[in-house]
PDB file of C-alpha atoms in Angstrom:
ATOM      1  CA  MET I   1       0.008   0.005   0.000  1.00 77.00           C
ATOM      2  CA  LEU I   2       1.258   3.456  -0.871  1.00 85.00           C
ATOM      3  CA  LEU I   3       0.465   6.738   0.830  1.00 90.00           C
ATOM      4  CA  TYR I   4      -1.528   9.117  -1.321  1.00 90.00           C
ATOM      5  CA  ASP I   5       0.213  12.463  -1.785  1.00 93.00           C
ATOM      6  CA  ILE I   6      -2.568  14.967  -2.321  1.00 93.00           C
ATOM      7  CA  GLU I   7      -0.124  17.758  -3.070  1.00 93.00           C
ATOM      8  CA  ASN I   8       0.860  16.003  -6.307  1.00 94.00           C
ATOM      9  CA  GLU I   9      -2.741  15.505  -7.464  1.00 95.00           C
ATOM     10  CA  LYS I  10      -3.149  17.059 -10.910  1.00 96.00           C
ATOM     11  CA  ASP I  11      -6.951  17.018 -10.981  1.00 97.00           C
ATOM     12  CA  ASP I  12      -8.026  20.064  -8.946  1.00 97.00           C
ATOM     13  CA  THR I  13     -11.619  18.880  -8.652  1.00 97.00           C
ATOM     14  CA  TYR I  14     -10.540  15.547  -7.222  1.00 97.00           C
ATOM     15  CA  LYS I  15      -8.008  17.253  -4.957  1.00 96.00           C
ATOM     16  CA  ASP I  16     -10.762  19.467  -3.550  1.00 97.00           C
ATOM     17  CA  LEU I  17     -12.977  16.451  -3.002  1.00 97.00           C
ATOM     18  CA  VAL I  18     -10.296  14.580  -1.089  1.00 95.00           C
ATOM     19  CA  GLN I  19      -9.446  17.650   1.012  1.00 96.00           C
ATOM     20  CA  ASN I  20     -13.135  18.151   1.888  1.00 97.00           C
ATOM     21  CA  GLU I  21     -13.472  14.490   2.841  1.00 97.00           C
ATOM     22  CA  MET I  22     -10.458  14.751   5.112  1.00 96.00           C
ATOM     23  CA  ILE I  23     -11.923  17.843   6.781  1.00 97.00           C
ATOM     24  CA  PHE I  24     -15.199  16.008   7.337  1.00 98.00           C
ATOM     25  CA  ILE I  25     -13.419  12.931   8.761  1.00 98.00           C
ATOM     26  CA  ARG I  26     -11.340  15.026  11.167  1.00 98.00           C
ATOM     27  CA  LYS I  27     -14.378  16.992  12.366  1.00 98.00           C
ATOM     28  CA  ASN I  28     -16.403  13.815  12.868  1.00 98.00           C
ATOM     29  CA  GLN I  29     -13.677  11.464  14.041  1.00 98.00           C
ATOM     30  CA  ASP I  30     -15.169  10.762  17.456  1.00 98.00           C
ATOM     31  CA  ARG I  31     -18.610  10.001  16.069  1.00 98.00           C
ATOM     32  CA  ILE I  32     -17.217   7.801  13.281  1.00 98.00           C
ATOM     33  CA  LEU I  33     -15.159   5.780  15.780  1.00 98.00           C
ATOM     34  CA  ALA I  34     -18.100   5.418  18.195  1.00 98.00           C
ATOM     35  CA  ASN I  35     -20.326   4.143  15.379  1.00 97.00           C
ATOM     36  CA  ALA I  36     -17.623   1.755  14.179  1.00 97.00           C
ATOM     37  CA  ARG I  37     -17.186   0.349  17.697  1.00 97.00           C
ATOM     38  CA  LEU I  38     -20.949  -0.057  18.028  1.00 97.00           C
ATOM     39  CA  LEU I  39     -21.238  -1.878  14.722  1.00 97.00           C
ATOM     40  CA  TYR I  40     -18.292  -4.135  15.619  1.00 97.00           C
ATOM     41  CA  LYS I  41     -19.922  -4.981  18.942  1.00 96.00           C
ATOM     42  CA  GLN I  42     -23.312  -5.648  17.365  1.00 97.00           C
ATOM     43  CA  LYS I  43     -21.796  -7.875  14.696  1.00 96.00           C
ATOM     44  CA  THR I  44     -19.512  -9.858  16.989  1.00 95.00           C
ATOM     45  CA  GLU I  45     -22.331 -10.370  19.485  1.00 95.00           C
ATOM     46  CA  ASN I  46     -24.749 -11.315  16.697  1.00 94.00           C
ATOM     47  CA  ASP I  47     -27.103  -8.471  17.643  1.00 95.00           C
ATOM     48  CA  LEU I  48     -29.244  -8.208  14.544  1.00 92.00           C
ATOM     49  CA  SER I  49     -31.712  -5.706  15.981  1.00 93.00           C
ATOM     50  CA  ALA I  50     -30.455  -3.147  13.462  1.00 93.00           C
ATOM     51  CA  GLY I  51     -30.840  -4.259   9.853  1.00 93.00           C
ATOM     52  CA  TYR I  52     -27.497  -2.880   8.722  1.00 94.00           C
ATOM     53  CA  VAL I  53     -25.639  -5.390  10.937  1.00 95.00           C
ATOM     54  CA  LYS I  54     -26.572  -8.221   8.565  1.00 94.00           C
ATOM     55  CA  ALA I  55     -24.703  -6.488   5.751  1.00 94.00           C
ATOM     56  CA  ALA I  56     -21.541  -5.970   7.799  1.00 95.00           C
ATOM     57  CA  LEU I  57     -18.478  -8.115   7.224  1.00 94.00           C
ATOM     58  CA  GLU I  58     -17.687 -11.048   9.508  1.00 95.00           C
ATOM     59  CA  TYR I  59     -15.052  -9.256  11.576  1.00 95.00           C
ATOM     60  CA  LYS I  60     -13.919 -12.228  13.608  1.00 95.00           C
ATOM     61  CA  ALA I  61     -13.327 -14.311  10.460  1.00 96.00           C
ATOM     62  CA  LEU I  62     -11.387 -11.449   8.868  1.00 96.00           C
ATOM     63  CA  GLU I  63      -9.338 -10.957  12.010  1.00 96.00           C
ATOM     64  CA  LYS I  64      -8.413 -14.653  11.951  1.00 97.00           C
ATOM     65  CA  LEU I  65      -7.414 -14.461   8.300  1.00 96.00           C
ATOM     66  CA  CYS I  66      -5.260 -11.429   9.112  1.00 95.00           C
ATOM     67  CA  ARG I  67      -3.559 -13.244  12.026  1.00 96.00           C
ATOM     68  CA  ASP I  68      -2.953 -16.295   9.793  1.00 95.00           C
ATOM     69  CA  PHE I  69      -1.490 -14.113   7.069  1.00 94.00           C
ATOM     70  CA  ILE I  70       0.853 -12.371   9.506  1.00 94.00           C
ATOM     71  CA  SER I  71       1.943 -15.744  10.919  1.00 94.00           C
ATOM     72  CA  GLU I  72       2.745 -17.048   7.474  1.00 92.00           C
ATOM     73  CA  LYS I  73       4.893 -13.974   6.738  1.00 85.00           C
ATOM     74  CA  LYS I  74       7.128 -14.609   9.787  1.00 79.00           C
TER      75      LYS I  74
END
């Protein structure tokens, strides 16, 4: 994975979009993290009371795949 260098972006429209997205993320960081933690908890505890939980990825399975991948790289 490579870091994206916004300063070298040639498309000004896209550069503005990315900058505005970063501003939004920074302003809403606490709320984004709180919602992510809630979704993670709901999914890992199989709390399907909110419909969007069904569409979420299987975090525990992905975490296991990540651990397995890291172990294989050692």
